[in-house]
Each structure stands twice: as C-alpha cells, then as structure tokens.
Short mmCIF file of N, CA and C in Angstrom, two decimals:
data_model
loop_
_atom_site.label_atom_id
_atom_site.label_comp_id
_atom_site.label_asym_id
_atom_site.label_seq_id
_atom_site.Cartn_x
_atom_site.Cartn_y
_atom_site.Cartn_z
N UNK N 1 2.70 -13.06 9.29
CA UNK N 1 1.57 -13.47 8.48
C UNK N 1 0.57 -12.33 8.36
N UNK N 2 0.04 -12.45 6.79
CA UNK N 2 -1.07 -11.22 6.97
C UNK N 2 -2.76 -12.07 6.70
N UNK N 3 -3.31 -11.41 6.69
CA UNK N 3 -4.98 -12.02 6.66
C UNK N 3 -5.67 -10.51 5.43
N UNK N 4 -6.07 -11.79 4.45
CA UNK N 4 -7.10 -10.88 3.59
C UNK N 4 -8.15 -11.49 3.96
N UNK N 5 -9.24 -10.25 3.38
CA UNK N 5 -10.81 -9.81 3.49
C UNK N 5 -11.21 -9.13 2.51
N UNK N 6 -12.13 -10.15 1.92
CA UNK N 6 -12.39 -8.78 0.80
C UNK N 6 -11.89 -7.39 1.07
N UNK N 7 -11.64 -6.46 0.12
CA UNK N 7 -11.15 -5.16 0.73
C UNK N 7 -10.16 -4.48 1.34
N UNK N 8 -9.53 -5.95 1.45
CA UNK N 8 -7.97 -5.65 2.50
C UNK N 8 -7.38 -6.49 2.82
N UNK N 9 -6.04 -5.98 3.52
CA UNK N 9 -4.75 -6.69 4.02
C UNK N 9 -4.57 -6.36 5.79
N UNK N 10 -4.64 -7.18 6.57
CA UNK N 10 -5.02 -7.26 8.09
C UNK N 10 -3.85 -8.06 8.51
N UNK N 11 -2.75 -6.89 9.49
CA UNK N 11 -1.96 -7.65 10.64
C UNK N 11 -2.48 -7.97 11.68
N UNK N 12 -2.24 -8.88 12.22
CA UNK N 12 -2.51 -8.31 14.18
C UNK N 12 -1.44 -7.47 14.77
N UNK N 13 -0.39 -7.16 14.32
CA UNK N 13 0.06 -6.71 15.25
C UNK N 13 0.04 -5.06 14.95
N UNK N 14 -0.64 -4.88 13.46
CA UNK N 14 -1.09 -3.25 13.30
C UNK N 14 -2.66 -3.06 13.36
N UNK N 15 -3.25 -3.98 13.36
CA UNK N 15 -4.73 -3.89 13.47
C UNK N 15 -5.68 -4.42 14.62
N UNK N 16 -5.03 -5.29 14.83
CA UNK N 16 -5.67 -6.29 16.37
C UNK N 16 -5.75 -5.45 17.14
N UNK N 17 -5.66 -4.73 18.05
CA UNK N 17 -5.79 -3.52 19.45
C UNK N 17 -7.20 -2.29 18.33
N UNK N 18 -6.58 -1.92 17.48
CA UNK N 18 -8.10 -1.21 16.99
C UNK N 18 -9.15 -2.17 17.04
N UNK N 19 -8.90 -3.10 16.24
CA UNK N 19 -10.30 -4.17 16.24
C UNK N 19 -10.88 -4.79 17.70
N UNK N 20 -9.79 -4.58 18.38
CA UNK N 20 -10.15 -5.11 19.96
C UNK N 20 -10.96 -3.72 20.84
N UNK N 21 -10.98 -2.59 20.45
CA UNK N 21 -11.52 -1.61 20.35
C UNK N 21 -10.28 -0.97 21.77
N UNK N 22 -9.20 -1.38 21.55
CA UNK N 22 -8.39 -0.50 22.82
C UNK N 22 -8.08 -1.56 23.94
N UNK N 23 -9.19 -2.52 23.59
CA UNK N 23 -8.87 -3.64 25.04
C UNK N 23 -8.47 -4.81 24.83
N UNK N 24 -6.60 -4.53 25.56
CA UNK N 24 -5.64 -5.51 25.65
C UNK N 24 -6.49 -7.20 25.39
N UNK N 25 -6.89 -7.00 26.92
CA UNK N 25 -7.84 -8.19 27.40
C UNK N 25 -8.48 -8.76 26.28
N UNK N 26 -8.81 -8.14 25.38
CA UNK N 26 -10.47 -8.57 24.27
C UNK N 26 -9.16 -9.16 22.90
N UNK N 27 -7.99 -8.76 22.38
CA UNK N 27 -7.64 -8.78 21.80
C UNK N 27 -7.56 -9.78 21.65
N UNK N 28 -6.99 -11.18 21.69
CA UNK N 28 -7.14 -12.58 20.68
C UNK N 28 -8.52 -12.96 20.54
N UNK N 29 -9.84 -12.46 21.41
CA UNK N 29 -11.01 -12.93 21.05
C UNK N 29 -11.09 -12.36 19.91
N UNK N 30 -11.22 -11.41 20.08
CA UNK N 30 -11.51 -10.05 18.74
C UNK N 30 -10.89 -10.03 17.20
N UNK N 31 -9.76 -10.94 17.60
CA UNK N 31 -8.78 -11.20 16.13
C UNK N 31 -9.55 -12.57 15.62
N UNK N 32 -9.39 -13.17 16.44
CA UNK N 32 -9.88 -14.89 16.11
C UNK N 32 -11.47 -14.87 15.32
N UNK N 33 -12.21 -13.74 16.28
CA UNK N 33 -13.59 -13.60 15.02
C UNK N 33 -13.53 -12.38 14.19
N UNK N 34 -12.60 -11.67 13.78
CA UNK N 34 -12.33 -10.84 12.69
C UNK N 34 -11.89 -12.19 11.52
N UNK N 35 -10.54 -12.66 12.05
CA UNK N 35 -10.13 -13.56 10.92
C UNK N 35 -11.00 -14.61 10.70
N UNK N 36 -11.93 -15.00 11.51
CA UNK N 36 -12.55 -16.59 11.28
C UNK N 36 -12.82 -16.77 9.24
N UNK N 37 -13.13 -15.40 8.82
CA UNK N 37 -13.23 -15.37 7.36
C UNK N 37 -12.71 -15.14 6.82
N UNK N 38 -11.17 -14.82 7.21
CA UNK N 38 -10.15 -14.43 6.58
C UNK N 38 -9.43 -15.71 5.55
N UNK N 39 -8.69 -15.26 4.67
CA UNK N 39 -7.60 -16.11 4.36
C UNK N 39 -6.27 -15.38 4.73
N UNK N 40 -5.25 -16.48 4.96
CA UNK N 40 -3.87 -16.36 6.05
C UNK N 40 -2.88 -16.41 4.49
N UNK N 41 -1.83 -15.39 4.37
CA UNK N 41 -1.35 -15.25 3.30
C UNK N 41 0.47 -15.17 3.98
N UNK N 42 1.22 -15.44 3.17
CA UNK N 42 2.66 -15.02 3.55
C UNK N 42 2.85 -13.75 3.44
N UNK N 43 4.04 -12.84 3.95
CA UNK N 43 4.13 -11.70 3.94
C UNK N 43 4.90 -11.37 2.60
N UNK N 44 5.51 -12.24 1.80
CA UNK N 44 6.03 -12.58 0.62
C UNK N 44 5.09 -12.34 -0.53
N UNK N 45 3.86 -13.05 -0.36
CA UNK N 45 3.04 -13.02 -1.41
C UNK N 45 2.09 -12.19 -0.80
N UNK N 46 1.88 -11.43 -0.13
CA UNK N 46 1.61 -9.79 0.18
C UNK N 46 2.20 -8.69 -0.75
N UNK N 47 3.42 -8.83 -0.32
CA UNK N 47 4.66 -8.38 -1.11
C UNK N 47 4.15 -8.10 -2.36
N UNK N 48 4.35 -9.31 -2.94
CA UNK N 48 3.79 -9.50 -4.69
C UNK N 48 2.30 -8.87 -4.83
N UNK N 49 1.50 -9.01 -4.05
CA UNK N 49 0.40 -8.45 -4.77
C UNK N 49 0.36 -6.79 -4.72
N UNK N 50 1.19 -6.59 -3.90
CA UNK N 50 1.52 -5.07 -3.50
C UNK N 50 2.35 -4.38 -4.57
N UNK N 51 3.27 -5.11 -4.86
CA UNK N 51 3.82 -4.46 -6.10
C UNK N 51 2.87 -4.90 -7.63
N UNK N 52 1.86 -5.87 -7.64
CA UNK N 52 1.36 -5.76 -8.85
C UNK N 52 0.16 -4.73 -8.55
N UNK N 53 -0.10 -4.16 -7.61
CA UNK N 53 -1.25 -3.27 -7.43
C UNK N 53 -0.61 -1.88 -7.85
N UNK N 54 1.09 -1.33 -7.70
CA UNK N 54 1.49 -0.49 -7.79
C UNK N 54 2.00 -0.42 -9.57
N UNK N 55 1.60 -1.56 -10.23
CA UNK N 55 1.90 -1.77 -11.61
C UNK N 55 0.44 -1.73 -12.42
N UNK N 56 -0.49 -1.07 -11.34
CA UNK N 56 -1.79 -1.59 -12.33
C UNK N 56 -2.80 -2.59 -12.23
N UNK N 57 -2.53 -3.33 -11.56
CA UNK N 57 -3.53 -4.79 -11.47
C UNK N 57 -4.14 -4.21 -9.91
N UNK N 58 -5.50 -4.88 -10.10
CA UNK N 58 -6.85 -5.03 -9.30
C UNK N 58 -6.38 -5.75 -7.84
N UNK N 59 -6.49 -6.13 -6.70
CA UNK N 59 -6.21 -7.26 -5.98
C UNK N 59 -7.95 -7.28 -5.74
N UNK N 60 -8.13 -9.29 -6.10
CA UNK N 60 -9.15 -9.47 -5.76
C UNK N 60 -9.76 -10.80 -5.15
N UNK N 61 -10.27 -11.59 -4.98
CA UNK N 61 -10.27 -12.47 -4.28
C UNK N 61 -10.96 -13.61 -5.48
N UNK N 62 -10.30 -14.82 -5.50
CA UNK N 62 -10.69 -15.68 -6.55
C UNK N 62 -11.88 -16.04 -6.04
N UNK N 63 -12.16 -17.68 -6.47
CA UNK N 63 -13.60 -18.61 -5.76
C UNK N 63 -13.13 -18.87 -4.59
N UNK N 64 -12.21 -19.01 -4.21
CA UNK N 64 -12.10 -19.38 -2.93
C UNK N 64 -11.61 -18.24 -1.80
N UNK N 65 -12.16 -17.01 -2.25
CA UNK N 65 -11.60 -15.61 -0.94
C UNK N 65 -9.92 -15.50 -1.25
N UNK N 66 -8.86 -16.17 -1.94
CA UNK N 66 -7.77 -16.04 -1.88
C UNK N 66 -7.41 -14.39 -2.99
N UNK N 67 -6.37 -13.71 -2.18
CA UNK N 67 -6.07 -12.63 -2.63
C UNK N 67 -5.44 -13.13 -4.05
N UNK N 68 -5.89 -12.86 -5.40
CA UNK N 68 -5.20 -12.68 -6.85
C UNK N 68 -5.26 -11.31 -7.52
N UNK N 69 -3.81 -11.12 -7.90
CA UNK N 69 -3.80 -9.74 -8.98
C UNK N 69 -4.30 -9.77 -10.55
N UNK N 70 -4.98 -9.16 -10.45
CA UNK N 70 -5.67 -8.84 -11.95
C UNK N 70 -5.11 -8.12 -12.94
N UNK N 71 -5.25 -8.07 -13.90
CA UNK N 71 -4.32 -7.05 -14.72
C UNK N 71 -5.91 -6.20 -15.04
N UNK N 72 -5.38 -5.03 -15.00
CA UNK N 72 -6.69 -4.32 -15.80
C UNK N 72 -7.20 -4.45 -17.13
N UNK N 73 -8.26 -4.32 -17.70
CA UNK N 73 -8.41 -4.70 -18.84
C UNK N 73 -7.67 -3.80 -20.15
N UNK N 74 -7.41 -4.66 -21.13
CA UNK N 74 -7.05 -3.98 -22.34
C UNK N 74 -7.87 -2.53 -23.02
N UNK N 75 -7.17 -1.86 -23.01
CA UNK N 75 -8.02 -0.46 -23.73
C UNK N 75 -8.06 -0.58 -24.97
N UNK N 76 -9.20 -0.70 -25.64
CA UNK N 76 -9.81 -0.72 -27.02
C UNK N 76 -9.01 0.45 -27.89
N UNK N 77 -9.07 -0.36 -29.62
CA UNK N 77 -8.33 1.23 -30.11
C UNK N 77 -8.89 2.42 -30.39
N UNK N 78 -9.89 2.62 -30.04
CA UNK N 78 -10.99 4.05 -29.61
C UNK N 78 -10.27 4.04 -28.25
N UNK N 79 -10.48 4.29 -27.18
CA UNK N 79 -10.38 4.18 -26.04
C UNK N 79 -8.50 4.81 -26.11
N UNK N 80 -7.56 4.01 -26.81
CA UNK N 80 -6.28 4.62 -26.82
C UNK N 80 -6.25 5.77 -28.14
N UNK N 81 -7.08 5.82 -28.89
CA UNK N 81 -7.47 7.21 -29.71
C UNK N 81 -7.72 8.27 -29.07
N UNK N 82 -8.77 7.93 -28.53
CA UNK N 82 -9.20 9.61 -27.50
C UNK N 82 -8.23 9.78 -26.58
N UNK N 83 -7.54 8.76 -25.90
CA UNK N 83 -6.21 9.07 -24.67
C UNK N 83 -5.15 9.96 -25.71
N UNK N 84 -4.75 9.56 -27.01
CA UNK N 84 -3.90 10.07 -27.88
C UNK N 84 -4.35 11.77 -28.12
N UNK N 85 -5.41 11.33 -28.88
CA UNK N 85 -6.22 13.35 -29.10
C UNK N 85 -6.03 13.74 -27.44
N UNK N 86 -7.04 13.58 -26.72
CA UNK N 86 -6.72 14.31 -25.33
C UNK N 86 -5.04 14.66 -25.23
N UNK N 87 -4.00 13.67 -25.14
CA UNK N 87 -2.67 14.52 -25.27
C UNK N 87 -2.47 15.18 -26.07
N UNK N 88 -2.41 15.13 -27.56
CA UNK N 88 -2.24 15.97 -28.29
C UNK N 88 -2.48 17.12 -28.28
N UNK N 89 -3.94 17.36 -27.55
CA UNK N 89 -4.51 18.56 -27.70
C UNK N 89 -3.08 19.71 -26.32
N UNK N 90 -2.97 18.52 -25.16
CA UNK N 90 -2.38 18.95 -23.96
C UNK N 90 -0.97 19.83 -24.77
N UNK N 91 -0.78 18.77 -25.75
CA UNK N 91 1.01 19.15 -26.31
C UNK N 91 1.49 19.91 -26.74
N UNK N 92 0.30 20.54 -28.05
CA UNK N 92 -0.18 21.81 -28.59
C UNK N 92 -0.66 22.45 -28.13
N UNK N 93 -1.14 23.00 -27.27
CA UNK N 93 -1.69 23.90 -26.70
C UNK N 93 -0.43 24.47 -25.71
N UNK N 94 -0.34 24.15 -24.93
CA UNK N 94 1.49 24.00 -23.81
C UNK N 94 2.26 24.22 -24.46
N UNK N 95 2.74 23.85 -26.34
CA UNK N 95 3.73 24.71 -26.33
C UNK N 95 3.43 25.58 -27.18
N UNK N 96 1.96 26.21 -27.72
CA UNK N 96 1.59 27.54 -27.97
C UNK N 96 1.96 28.81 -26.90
N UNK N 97 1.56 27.88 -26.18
CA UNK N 97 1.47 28.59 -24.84
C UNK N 97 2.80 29.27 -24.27
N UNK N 98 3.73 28.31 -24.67
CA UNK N 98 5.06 28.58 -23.84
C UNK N 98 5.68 29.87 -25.12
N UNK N 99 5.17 30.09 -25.86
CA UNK N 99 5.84 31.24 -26.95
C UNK N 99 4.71 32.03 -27.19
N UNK N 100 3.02 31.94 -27.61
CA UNK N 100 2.77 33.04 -27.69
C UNK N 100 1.33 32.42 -26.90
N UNK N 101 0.91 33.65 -26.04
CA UNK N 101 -0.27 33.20 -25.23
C UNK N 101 -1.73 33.83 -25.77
N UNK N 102 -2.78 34.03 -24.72
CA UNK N 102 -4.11 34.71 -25.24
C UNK N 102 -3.48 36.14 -25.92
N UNK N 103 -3.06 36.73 -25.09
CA UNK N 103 -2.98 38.25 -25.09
C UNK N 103 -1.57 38.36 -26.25
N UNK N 104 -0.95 37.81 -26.70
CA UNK N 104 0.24 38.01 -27.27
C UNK N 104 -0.10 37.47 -28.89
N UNK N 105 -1.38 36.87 -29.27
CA UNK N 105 -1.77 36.64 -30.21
C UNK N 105 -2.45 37.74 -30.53
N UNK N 106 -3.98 38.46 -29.21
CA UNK N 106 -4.18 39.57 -29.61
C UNK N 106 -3.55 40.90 -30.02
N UNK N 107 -2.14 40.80 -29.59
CA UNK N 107 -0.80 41.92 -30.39
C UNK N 107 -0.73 41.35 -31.43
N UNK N 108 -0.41 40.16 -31.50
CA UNK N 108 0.35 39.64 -33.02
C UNK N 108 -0.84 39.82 -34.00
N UNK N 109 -2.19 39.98 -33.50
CA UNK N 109 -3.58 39.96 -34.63
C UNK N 109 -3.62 41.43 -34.73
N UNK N 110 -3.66 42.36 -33.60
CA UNK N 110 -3.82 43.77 -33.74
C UNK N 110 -2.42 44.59 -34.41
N UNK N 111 -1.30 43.94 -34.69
CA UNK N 111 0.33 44.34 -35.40
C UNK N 111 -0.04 43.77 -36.80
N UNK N 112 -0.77 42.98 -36.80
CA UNK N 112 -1.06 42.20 -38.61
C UNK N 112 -1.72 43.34 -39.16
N UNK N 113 -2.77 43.96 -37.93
CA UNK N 113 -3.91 44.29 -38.87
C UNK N 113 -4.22 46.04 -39.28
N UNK N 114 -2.68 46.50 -38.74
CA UNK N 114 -2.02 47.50 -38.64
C UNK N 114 -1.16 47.33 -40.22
N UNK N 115 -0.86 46.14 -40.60
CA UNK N 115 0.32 46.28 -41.64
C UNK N 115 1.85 45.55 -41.25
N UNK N 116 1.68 44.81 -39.99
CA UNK N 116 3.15 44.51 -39.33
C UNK N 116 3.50 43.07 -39.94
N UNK N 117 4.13 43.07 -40.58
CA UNK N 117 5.15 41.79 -41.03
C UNK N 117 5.05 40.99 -40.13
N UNK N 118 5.98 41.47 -39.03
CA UNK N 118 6.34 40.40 -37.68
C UNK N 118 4.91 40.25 -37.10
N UNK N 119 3.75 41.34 -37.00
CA UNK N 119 2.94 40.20 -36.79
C UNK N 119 1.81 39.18 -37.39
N UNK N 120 2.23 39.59 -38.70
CA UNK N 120 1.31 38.40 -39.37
C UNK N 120 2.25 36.91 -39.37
N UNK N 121 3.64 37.39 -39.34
CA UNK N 121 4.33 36.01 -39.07
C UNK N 121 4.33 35.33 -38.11
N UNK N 122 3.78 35.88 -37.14
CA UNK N 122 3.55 35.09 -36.14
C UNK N 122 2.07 34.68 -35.81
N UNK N 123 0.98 35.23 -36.46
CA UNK N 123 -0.35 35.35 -36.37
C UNK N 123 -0.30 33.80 -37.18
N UNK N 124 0.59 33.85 -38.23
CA UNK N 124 0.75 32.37 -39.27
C UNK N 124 1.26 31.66 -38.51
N UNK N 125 2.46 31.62 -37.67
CA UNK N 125 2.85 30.27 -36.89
C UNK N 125 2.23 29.97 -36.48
N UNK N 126 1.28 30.26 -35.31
CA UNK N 126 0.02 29.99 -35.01
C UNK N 126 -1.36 28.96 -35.46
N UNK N 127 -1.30 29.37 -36.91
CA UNK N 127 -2.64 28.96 -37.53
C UNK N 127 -1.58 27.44 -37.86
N UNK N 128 -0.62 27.77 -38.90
CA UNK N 128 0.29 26.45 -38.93
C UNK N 128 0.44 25.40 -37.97
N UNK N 129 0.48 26.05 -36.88
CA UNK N 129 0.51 25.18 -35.23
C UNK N 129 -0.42 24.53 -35.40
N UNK N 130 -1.77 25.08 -35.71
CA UNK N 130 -2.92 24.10 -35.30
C UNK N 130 -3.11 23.48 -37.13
N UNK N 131 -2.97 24.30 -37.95
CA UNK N 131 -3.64 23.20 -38.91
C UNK N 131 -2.66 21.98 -38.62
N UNK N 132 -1.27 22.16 -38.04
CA UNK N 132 -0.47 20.42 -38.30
C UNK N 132 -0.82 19.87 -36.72
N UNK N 133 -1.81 20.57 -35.99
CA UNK N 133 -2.50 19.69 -35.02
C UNK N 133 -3.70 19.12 -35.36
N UNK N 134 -4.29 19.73 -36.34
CA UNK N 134 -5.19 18.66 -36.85
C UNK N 134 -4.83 17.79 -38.10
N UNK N 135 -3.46 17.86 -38.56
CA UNK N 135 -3.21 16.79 -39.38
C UNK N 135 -2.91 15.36 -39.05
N UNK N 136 -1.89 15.83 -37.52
CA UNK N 136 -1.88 14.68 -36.42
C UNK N 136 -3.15 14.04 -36.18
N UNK N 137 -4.00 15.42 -35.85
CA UNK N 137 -5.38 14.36 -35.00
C UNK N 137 -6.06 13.63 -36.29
N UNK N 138 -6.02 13.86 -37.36
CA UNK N 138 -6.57 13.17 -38.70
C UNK N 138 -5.97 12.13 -38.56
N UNK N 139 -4.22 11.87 -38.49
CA UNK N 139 -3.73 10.71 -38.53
C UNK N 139 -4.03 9.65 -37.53
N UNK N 140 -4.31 10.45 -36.19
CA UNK N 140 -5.01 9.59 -34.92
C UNK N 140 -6.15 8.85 -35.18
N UNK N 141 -6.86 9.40 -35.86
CA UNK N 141 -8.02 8.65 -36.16
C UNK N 141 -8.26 7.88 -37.50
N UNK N 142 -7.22 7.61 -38.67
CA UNK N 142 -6.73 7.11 -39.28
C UNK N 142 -6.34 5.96 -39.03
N UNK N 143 -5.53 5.94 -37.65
CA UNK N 143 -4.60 4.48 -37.25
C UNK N 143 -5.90 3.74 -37.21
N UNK N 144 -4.82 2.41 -37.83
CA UNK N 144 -6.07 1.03 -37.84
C UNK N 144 -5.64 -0.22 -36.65
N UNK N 145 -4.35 0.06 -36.23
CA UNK N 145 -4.20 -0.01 -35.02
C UNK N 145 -3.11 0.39 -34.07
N UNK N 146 -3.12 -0.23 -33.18
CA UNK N 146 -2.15 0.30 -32.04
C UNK N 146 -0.59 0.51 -31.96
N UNK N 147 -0.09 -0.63 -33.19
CA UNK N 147 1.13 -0.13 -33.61
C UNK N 147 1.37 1.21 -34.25
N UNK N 148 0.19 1.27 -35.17
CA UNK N 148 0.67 2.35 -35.91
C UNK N 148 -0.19 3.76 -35.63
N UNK N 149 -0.90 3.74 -34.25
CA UNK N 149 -1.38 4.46 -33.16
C UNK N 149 0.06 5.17 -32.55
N UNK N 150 0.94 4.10 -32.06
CA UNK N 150 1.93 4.59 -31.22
C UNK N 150 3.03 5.02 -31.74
N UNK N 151 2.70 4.88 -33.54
CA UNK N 151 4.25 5.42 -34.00
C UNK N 151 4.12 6.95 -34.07
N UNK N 152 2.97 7.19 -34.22
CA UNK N 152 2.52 8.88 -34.27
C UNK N 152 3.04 9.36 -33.27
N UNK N 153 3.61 11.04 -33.77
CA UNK N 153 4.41 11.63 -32.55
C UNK N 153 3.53 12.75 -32.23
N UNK N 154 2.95 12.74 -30.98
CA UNK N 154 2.02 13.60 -30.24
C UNK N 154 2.90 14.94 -29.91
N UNK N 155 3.67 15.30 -30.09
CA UNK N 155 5.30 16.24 -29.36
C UNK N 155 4.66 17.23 -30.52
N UNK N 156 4.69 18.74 -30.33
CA UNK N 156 4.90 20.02 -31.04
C UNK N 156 6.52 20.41 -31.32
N UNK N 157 7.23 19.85 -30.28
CA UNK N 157 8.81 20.81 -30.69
C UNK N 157 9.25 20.85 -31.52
N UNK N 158 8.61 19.75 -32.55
CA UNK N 158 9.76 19.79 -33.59
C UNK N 158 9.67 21.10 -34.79
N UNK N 159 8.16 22.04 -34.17
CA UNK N 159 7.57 22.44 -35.10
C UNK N 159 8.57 23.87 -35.41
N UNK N 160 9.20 23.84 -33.66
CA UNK N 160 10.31 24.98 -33.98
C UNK N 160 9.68 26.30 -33.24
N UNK N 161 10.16 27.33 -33.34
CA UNK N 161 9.55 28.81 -32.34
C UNK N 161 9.16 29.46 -33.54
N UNK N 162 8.26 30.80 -33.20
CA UNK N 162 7.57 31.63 -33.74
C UNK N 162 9.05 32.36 -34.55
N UNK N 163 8.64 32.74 -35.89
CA UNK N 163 9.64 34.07 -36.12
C UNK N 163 10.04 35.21 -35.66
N UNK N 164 9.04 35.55 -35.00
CA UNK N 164 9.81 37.03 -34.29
C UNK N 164 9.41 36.20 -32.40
N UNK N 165 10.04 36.99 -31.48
CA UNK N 165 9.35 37.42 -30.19
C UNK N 165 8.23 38.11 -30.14
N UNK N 166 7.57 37.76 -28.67
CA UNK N 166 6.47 39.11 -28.41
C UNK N 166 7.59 40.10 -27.84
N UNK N 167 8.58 39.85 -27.68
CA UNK N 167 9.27 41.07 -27.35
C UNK N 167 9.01 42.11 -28.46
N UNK N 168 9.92 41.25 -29.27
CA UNK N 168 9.81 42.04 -30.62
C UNK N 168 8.57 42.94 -31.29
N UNK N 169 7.30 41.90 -30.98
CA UNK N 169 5.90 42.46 -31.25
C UNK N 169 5.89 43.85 -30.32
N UNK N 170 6.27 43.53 -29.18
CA UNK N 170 5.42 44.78 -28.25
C UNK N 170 6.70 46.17 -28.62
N UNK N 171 7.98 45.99 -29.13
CA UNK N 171 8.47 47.16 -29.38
C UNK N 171 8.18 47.88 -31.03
N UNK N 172 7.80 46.97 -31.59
CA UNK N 172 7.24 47.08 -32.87
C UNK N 172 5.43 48.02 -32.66
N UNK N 173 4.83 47.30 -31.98
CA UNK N 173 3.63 48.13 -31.44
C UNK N 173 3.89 49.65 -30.87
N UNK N 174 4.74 49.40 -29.93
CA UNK N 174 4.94 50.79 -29.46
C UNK N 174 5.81 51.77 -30.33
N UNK N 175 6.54 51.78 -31.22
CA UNK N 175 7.35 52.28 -32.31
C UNK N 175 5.84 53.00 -33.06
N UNK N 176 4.90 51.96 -33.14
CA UNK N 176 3.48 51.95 -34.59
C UNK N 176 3.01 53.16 -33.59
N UNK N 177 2.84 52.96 -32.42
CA UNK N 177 1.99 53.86 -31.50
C UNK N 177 2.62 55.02 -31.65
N UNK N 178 4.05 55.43 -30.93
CA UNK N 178 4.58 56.51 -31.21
C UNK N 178 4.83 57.47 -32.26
N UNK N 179 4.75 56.87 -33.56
CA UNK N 179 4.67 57.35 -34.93
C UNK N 179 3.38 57.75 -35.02
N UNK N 180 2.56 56.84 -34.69
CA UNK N 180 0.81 57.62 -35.02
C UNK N 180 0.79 58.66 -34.46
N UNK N 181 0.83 58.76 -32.66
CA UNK N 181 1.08 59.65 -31.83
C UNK N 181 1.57 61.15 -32.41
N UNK N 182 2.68 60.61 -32.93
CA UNK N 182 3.40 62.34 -33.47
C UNK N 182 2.56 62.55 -35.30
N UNK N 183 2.42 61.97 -35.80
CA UNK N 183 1.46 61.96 -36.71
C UNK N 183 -0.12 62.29 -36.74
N UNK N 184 -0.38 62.66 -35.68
CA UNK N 184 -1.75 63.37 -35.18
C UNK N 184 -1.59 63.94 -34.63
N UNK N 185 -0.71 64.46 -34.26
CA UNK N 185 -0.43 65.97 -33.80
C UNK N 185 0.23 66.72 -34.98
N UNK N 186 0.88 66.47 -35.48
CA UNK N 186 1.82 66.89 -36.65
C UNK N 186 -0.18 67.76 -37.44
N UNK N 187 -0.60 66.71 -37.46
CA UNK N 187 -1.58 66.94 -38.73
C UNK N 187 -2.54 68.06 -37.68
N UNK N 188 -2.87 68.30 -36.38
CA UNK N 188 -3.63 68.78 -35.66
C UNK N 188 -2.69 70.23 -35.90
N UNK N 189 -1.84 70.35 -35.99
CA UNK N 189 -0.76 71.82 -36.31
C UNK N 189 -1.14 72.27 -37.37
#
C-alpha cells in the first residue's frame, strides 16, 4: 500500500525510518501521525497515476485529498503557432547550418563579389532557404486551425543541397588568390 499527501507518494517501508528520524523504536508512532492525513491508495492505482504523469497529466488531489490525473490543458492555436515558428526556425537554420555556416557564407559572399558563379550560387541557395522559410512561417500564421496547422511541413530537406561545396568555394578562392598573386607581380615587373 502507498499513502498520498499533497505533493507525494509515501511507503513505509521506503520512507517510515527517515520520517522516524533513524529511530527503529519511534517508527509506527511516526508513520501513524505522518499518515493520519494521508489517503491509502493501491499500488495498482499508483501504478496508473505514474504512468499518466509520464504521459503528461498533473497528479492532484480531488475534494476529497484522493490522488487524480489531470490531463494538461489544451494549447490554444496561437500557443501551437509559436511552438510551430519556434521549430521551424530550429529546422532551417540546422540545415543551413549542416551545408553552409557563418564563415562559409562569408566565402560564398566574398567569391560572388569577386565575380564567382559558384559563389553567387550558393550566396542564392541561401537567400532561397530563407525566403521559403518565411513562406512556411506566412503559412503558419495563415492556419485557421490545427488541422491545417499540422499539415504544414516544418522539415528543410526537401529543399535539397547547395550547388557547389565550400570545398569547391575554398579551391575556387584560392585559384582567384593565386592568379591575383601572380598578376601583381607580373604588373610590378
């Protein structure tokens, strides 16, 4: 048998000796006025409220001190809007991230602005990335409700990888470098 209290779930035979403060002797006094306010529950319907606590629900005590699981309340469709944008933003960003990062945009912006194909094509995947992250987040805040909240797909993969590598960028940079390189000296002769 277990014993709730507001706040909790109480054995004697895992809690009684603490509550008795260590002394054998004191222990059924010490339980008997711990529980006097308790309610006495099966270890069954312990059980159950234990797994609805691990599903989400509250454990709380009705009008009469008895342990009941609550379900948490319903989230409003604002409330599952901003949970939606907040991922979105997580989804896009993570898989910018996983192909071109801070510093690999500043190549792909400083290879554009040089004249580099490969990196204005990728300077564009980029901008593409986010304008169809804010076409999503337009549609997020569009939905009129939760069905058609959840048909929206928060996922970037489908958007596909950049056209070139930063591999590609950084041997393309250093090719641009080495040509200038001998090209200012050439002209310093």
């Amino acid at each position: 048998m277990k014993y709730y209290k507001t706040g909790g779930f109480y054995d004697k035979e895992i809690h009684g000796l603490a509550l008795a403060g260590g002394d054998a002797e004191q222990l059924e006094e010490c339980w008997a006025a711990f529980i006097a306010d308790a309610v006495e529950i099966t270890d069954e319907y312990w059980e159950e409220l234990i797994s609805s606590q691990a599903m989400g629900c509250s454990i709380l005590p009705d009008e009469n001190g008895y342990p009941v699981a609550v379900a948490p309340p319903e989230k409003t469709l604002d409330e599952l809007k901003d949970r939606a944008v907040n991922q979105l933003w997580r989804n896009y960003k993570t898989y910018q991230q996983k192909y071109v990062d801070a510093e690999d945009l500043t190549l792909a912006t400083l290879c554009a602005s040089q004249g580099s194909a490969k990196g204005s094509a990728v300077q564009l995947w980029v901008m593409n990335l986010w304008a169809q992250y804010y076409t999503v987040r337009d549609a997020i805040s569009a939905a009129g409700t939760e069905e058609e909240l959840a048909a929206i797909d928060l996922g970037a993969e489908w958007f596909g990888e950049p056209p070139y590598t930063i591999r590609e960028l950084n041997e393309e940079a250093a090719a641009f470098l080495a040509n200038k390189s001998t090209t200012e000296e050439n002209k310093e002769l």
